[in-house]
Amino acid sequence: MAQRIFVIDDAATVRLYHRQILEGAGFEVHEAINGIEALEKVLLASTPFDLYLVDVNMPKQDGYGFLRELRQLDIRQAPAIMISTEAQAIDRVKAWEAGANFYLVKPIKPDALLGYVHLLLGAGGTA
Amino acid sequence: MGIVYEDQRVYCNDIVTVEEAEGLLDWLQRHPKAEVDLTACQHLHAANLQVLMAVNPAIAAWPEDAEFSLWLKSALGEPAD
Amino acid sequence: MKMTPLLSQFLLESRDFLDEIGTKLIALESEPDSNDLMNELFRLVHTLKGNSGLFDVPAMTRVLHAGEDLMDAVRNARLSYSQELADQLLATIDFVAVLLSDIEQTGEISSERTEPAEVLVRNLRQLIPAPSPDELDADADEPSFDPTTIPLPELSTVPETARMEAFRRSVMGSELFLIAYRPEAECFFKGEDPFYQVRQLPGLVWGHTQAREPWPPLLELDCYRCNLDFHLLAASTRSEVDEHFRYTPEQAHIQALSAFALVIPQGQSNGGPVYADFVDEALKLLHAGDVQGLADASRVMLELSAPGLWLSSALRWLQLIIEVAPEERTLLERLITSLTSSSTAELTDWAAQTHVPTPTDTAVTESEPATRLSDIDQQRLTEILAVQSEILALSESTDGLPGRLQACAATIAACLANLGEPAAELDEALAAALELNSAQPLAEWLAALREGMAPVATTAPAPTSAAATPPATAPAPAFERRSSPAMEPEAKFGRRAEDNVSGKVLKVDQTKIDRLMNLIGEMIVAKNALPYLAKRAEDEFGTRELGREIKTQYAVINRIAEEMQDSIMQVRMMPVSFVFQRFPRLVRDISRKLGKQVELVLEGEDTEADKNVIEALADPLIHIVRNSLDHGLEVPEVRQASGKPPTGQLRIRASQESDRVMIEISDDGGGINPTIIKRKAYEKGVLDEAQLERITDQEAVQLVFAARFSTVDEITDLSGRGVGMDVVRTAIDKVGGSIDLHSQVGEGTTIRLSLPLSMAVTHVMVFTSDGQNFAVPMDRVVETIRMPVTDIRTIKRSKTLSRRGKIIPLMAINELLAIPAEPQLNSAGEFTALVVRIDHQPVALMVDEFRGVMDVILKPLPGELARLKCYAGAALLGDGSVLIVLNPKELIEWA
C-alpha cells in the first residue's frame, strides 16, 4: 500500500507542486489548507499518515500550532517536515519544541524533497 | 528575543536582526570585558556578524547549530587564517 | 512555459491573491493601524511571492519580493502606513496582474515588462527606510564592476575535510565552484543579508567570511556598511549558483574547479616513518590493479603516522580516491610518488591540466557495506539524525513530550530502515523514555548510534568545544541546503495555452471531470448489484420483507445516481457550435476553389452534446460537407441550366430528440444517381445480378457506405479525396450513432446523423446463450420475439423468419460465436430471438433467454481481444461477473 503523506499548506499552488512530485513517486497525498483543517483530517483518518509536510505560515492556525496539537494526540506519531520560505529564517527551536522533525526551505527542488521524504519514510534513498 | 544584555554577558538568541547591530556595537564598546554567548543563536544578520568580527569579544559559547557554529568559528574564533 | 496544471493553478490562485490583497489594502485605508490587516497583507504577498518562486518568472518574484520587504517594514513598525505606500502597493498588484495575463496568453512574461519591473522595484525599495539615510546618499551610485576582479581564496586555505567532501560530491556528479562574494557596502539598506544569502547557497560545502578592509578603530566603525568578503566552496550546478546570485551577479566571482585541484596534502613535512618501502609496494599494488590491497596498505600506514603530518594528509587523500574514484590511476600514482618528496609541486601541475572526473567514473562504494545509500542521501540521513539529537536535547517542559518522542523515534526508525538496521534497540530506548517521561534514554541511544556511524557521517562533530583545531583537519560544514528557486524540468514549460477564456468561470481540469464521470459510471454499475441482492434475499433467504426494502433503497440510490450522472454530464456538455464554427471558412475556401457559389446555413448551433460526442463528430462532419461541396453542389452554369438558382445551398442543422443529437446535412445539388451506383457496384462485385435487379434506388444510394464500394477507384469522385463514406460510417458507428442518407437525382442529398448525447453509459440488452451472459447495445435492437420453431423457413439453406410481411434472416448466436450448442426452446416449444438492425436491415438472432435491459460502462477488452471487432467491449456487472457486449454487425459480417 502506498505510503500516505499529508501536505498542509495554505497555497494551492504549493500543494499541487508537492502533490505532483509526491504522487509521481507513488505516494498517496492528502491535503489541508490550515492547521485546523489538518487536525480534523488527522482525527478522521482511518489510517494514520506516514509523514507530514507542514507550512509554517498559514492563516487560522500556523504550522507550529498544528504540530503542537498533533503531538498531543494519541495516534501513531509520524515524522513531520516543517517548510518555511527563504524570506523568514525558521525558528528551529520553536519548530522542534512544537514537534517537527526536520525542516526544508521553499521552494524545495523535487529531487531534494523526494530524497528527504524517502529517507523519512524509511524507503531508502533516491539520489 | 534576539539579544539579551546582562551584566558582563550578551546572549544572542534565535535570529539577530539588522536593527540590533548598532546597539550591539555600542554595548560591546562600553563593556570591553563582556563575553558573548551564542548558544541559542540560529543566525546573525551580517551587520551583527561584522560587529563581532571588528570588536572580537570573548566568546563564552558557540552556537548549538553545528553548521552555523563553524561559520562563526572560522570568522571569529581562530586567528589561524 | 507550457500550460501545466501547476501553472494553471498558479495563475488561478494568484488572481485570488491579488483580489484579496486589493481588498485588504482598501480596508487598510480606513484602518491604517490594524496589525491584523497588516499581517494578513504580509502573509498574502509573502505566499504569492513564494508561489512565483516555483516558476521561472524572475520579474514577478523580484517585484513581489520588494513588496514583501516593504510590507515587512510596515509590519515591524519601521515604517508607517501612508497613502503613497498604498498607491505603490496597488500599482504592484496591477502590475502583477499584467504579468499574469502575459503568462496566460503567451506562456511567458513579455520582455517589455523588464524595465517597468525595475522601476517598480526601485520605487518600492525607496519607501523602505534605511537606518541612516545620509550614508545611503553618499554612496548611492557605486558603479557595478567586473566580479572577476574580486580575489578568490587560495584553495589551500580550505580545510581538508571540506575539500574531500567536495571531491566526493564531484565524483557523484556535482560541479564544483569556488566563489568570492563581495556584497556592496550599502547592501544592508536594501534589506539584504549577505550572510544569510551565502548560508543558503545550494550545495555549500565550505564557507568563510573575513573583513574586506582592516577593521577601523571601533569608534569609527559603521556597522551598517558591509565590510565582509565571503569565500565559498560549493558542489552544485552552474545554473543553481548563478540563480542564487542572480540579483547581485556583479558581486560574486564564481570560478569552476576541477576536483583534482582540491587534492592538496598539507601538514608538517618532516618526521614519521620511512615511506620508501611503502611507495614501492603501493606502486606495485597499483600496477597489479589490486585496489583493495592498496587501500589496506595505506590504512596501515596512516595508522602509524601522526595525523598532522603532510604524509598523513596525502594518505587520507589516497584513501579517499581509492574509495570514490579508484579508476583515476594517474592521480593515484602521482599521489603515491609525491610521498617520497613530501611535495605537491608535481601533483598540482598535473592536476591543473586535467579534467574533473565525470559521474560515470563513479566507483561502487564497496567499502561501505553497511549502506547502499548514495553520498547525498547519506548526508541527508546524517543531517536528519543530527536534527533528532537537537530535538531530544531540548528542554522537556513542553506539552506533548510523548508524542514528540514517538515522532523522533519514528524518524530515527526510518533512518535505520534506510540503513538496513534493526530497530529493536530503538524501541527499547523509546519505551524507557516514555516510561521516564524524559528524552534522555532516547537521546543517549541516538548519540551512541551517531557515534557508531561517524566514519560515514560527513557532518560536523558536536559543536560545543571551542578548542582550536589545526586548519588542515578542521571539520567542514558539510551541509546541504536546498533553497534555490532554480527550476526543475518538471516545472518548465513548452506548450502554449491554446485557449484562455478569462472571466468568472470556474476552470476545471478535464481529467477531473473524466474522473467524476468514471466514478459515477462505476456507481451506476455498482447499484445494479442491489436488485440481485433483493432477489437473493427473496429466493435464497426467503425474506421478502428485506428484499422489498432493498428494492426501495435501490430506487432511492438509483434516482440519486441518475441525477448525479445528469449533473456531471451537463458539465461535459458542449455546444455543436464548437464544430460548426469551422464551416463558414471551410465552405468559403473550398467553394471558391471549385468555382461554385454556396450559401451555408447553420441551425441549432446551441444544441449540446457530450464533449466526446462533439469531438467524434468533427471529422465525419467535415468529410460530409466536403463531399457535398465536391460532388453534390453544381457549378453555377449547370445549376442555371437545370433551372436552379446559381447559388447552391448547404444546410447544417442540429437538434436534440430525446436522448439523441440529430445532425442533418442537406444540399440542393445534383444528388446521387442510383443508376451509376448500381452499375459500379455490379462491376466491382458488390452486387450480384439478382441483387442488382431487386435493389431499390434508395437502397442503392446507401451503397456509398459499403466498405468495398468506396475503395473503387473510378468512384472516388463520389466520396471525395480518396477517403470513402465508409470511414464516416465507421466513425459514427464507433460512438454509437447511426447515419442515414436520402438522395434524389437533381434535387439534392440529405444525410442524417443520429448520435447519443453521451457516451459514458451504454444501454444494453442482456441475454444468455449456453448458460453464458451476452449483451448487445440497445440502439441496435429492434425488438425481441418468441416464435414457434415451426415458423422458421429455410430458404436456400439459410434460415429466415417472416415478420410483418418481410423476410428476415435468422441466425443462431451460438453458431456465430462458435459455441457448440443448440439454441434452447422454452416449454411451449418456442425459440427466443433478438431482432437487430444492421445497415437498416433487420436480422434475427436466436438466443436462449432474455435477461433484460441494463446500463453498463463499456470498457475495451484487454489485449488481443480488443482487436476482435465482433466484441464491442466488456462490462463489469453488479454481481462481479463480466458481461461481454457484442457488436452484432461485425459478428454477422465476419461469420
CSV table of N, CA and C in Angstrom, one decimal, chain C residues 32 54 227 293 351 379 414 458 500 507 553 641 648 694 806:
chain,number,residue,atom,x,y,z
C,32,PRO,N,-5.7,52.2,9.3
C,32,PRO,CA,-4.2,52.1,9.0
C,32,PRO,C,-3.4,51.5,10.1
C,54,LEU,N,8.3,29.1,-7.7
C,54,LEU,CA,8.2,27.8,-8.2
C,54,LEU,C,8.4,27.8,-9.8
C,227,ASN,N,31.4,45.4,5.3
C,227,ASN,CA,32.9,45.2,5.1
C,227,ASN,C,33.3,43.8,5.0
C,293,GLY,N,44.1,-4.1,-1.9
C,293,GLY,CA,45.4,-4.2,-1.3
C,293,GLY,C,46.0,-2.9,-1.0
C,351,ALA,N,47.4,18.3,-12.0
C,351,ALA,CA,46.0,18.4,-11.7
C,351,ALA,C,45.4,19.6,-12.4
C,379,GLN,N,24.3,11.9,3.4
C,379,GLN,CA,24.5,13.1,4.1
C,379,GLN,C,23.1,13.7,4.6
C,414,ALA,N,13.0,5.3,10.7
C,414,ALA,CA,13.0,5.4,9.2
C,414,ALA,C,14.5,5.4,8.8
C,458,THR,N,29.3,12.7,7.5
C,458,THR,CA,30.1,13.8,6.9
C,458,THR,C,29.8,15.1,7.5
C,500,ASN,N,-7.6,30.8,-23.8
C,500,ASN,CA,-7.5,31.4,-22.5
C,500,ASN,C,-8.8,32.2,-22.2
C,507,LYS,N,-12.6,27.2,-14.0
C,507,LYS,CA,-11.9,26.3,-15.0
C,507,LYS,C,-11.6,25.0,-14.2
C,553,GLN,N,-34.6,0.9,-1.3
C,553,GLN,CA,-33.4,1.7,-1.2
C,553,GLN,C,-32.7,1.8,-2.6
C,641,ALA,N,-28.7,25.9,-65.9
C,641,ALA,CA,-29.2,25.1,-67.0
C,641,ALA,C,-30.3,24.2,-66.5
C,648,GLY,N,-25.9,27.6,-54.8
C,648,GLY,CA,-26.4,26.4,-54.1
C,648,GLY,C,-26.5,26.6,-52.6
C,694,ARG,N,-33.1,-6.5,-57.8
C,694,ARG,CA,-34.1,-6.4,-56.7
C,694,ARG,C,-33.9,-5.0,-56.0
C,806,LYS,N,-42.3,-9.3,-44.1
C,806,LYS,CA,-40.9,-9.2,-44.6
C,806,LYS,C,-40.2,-10.4,-44.2
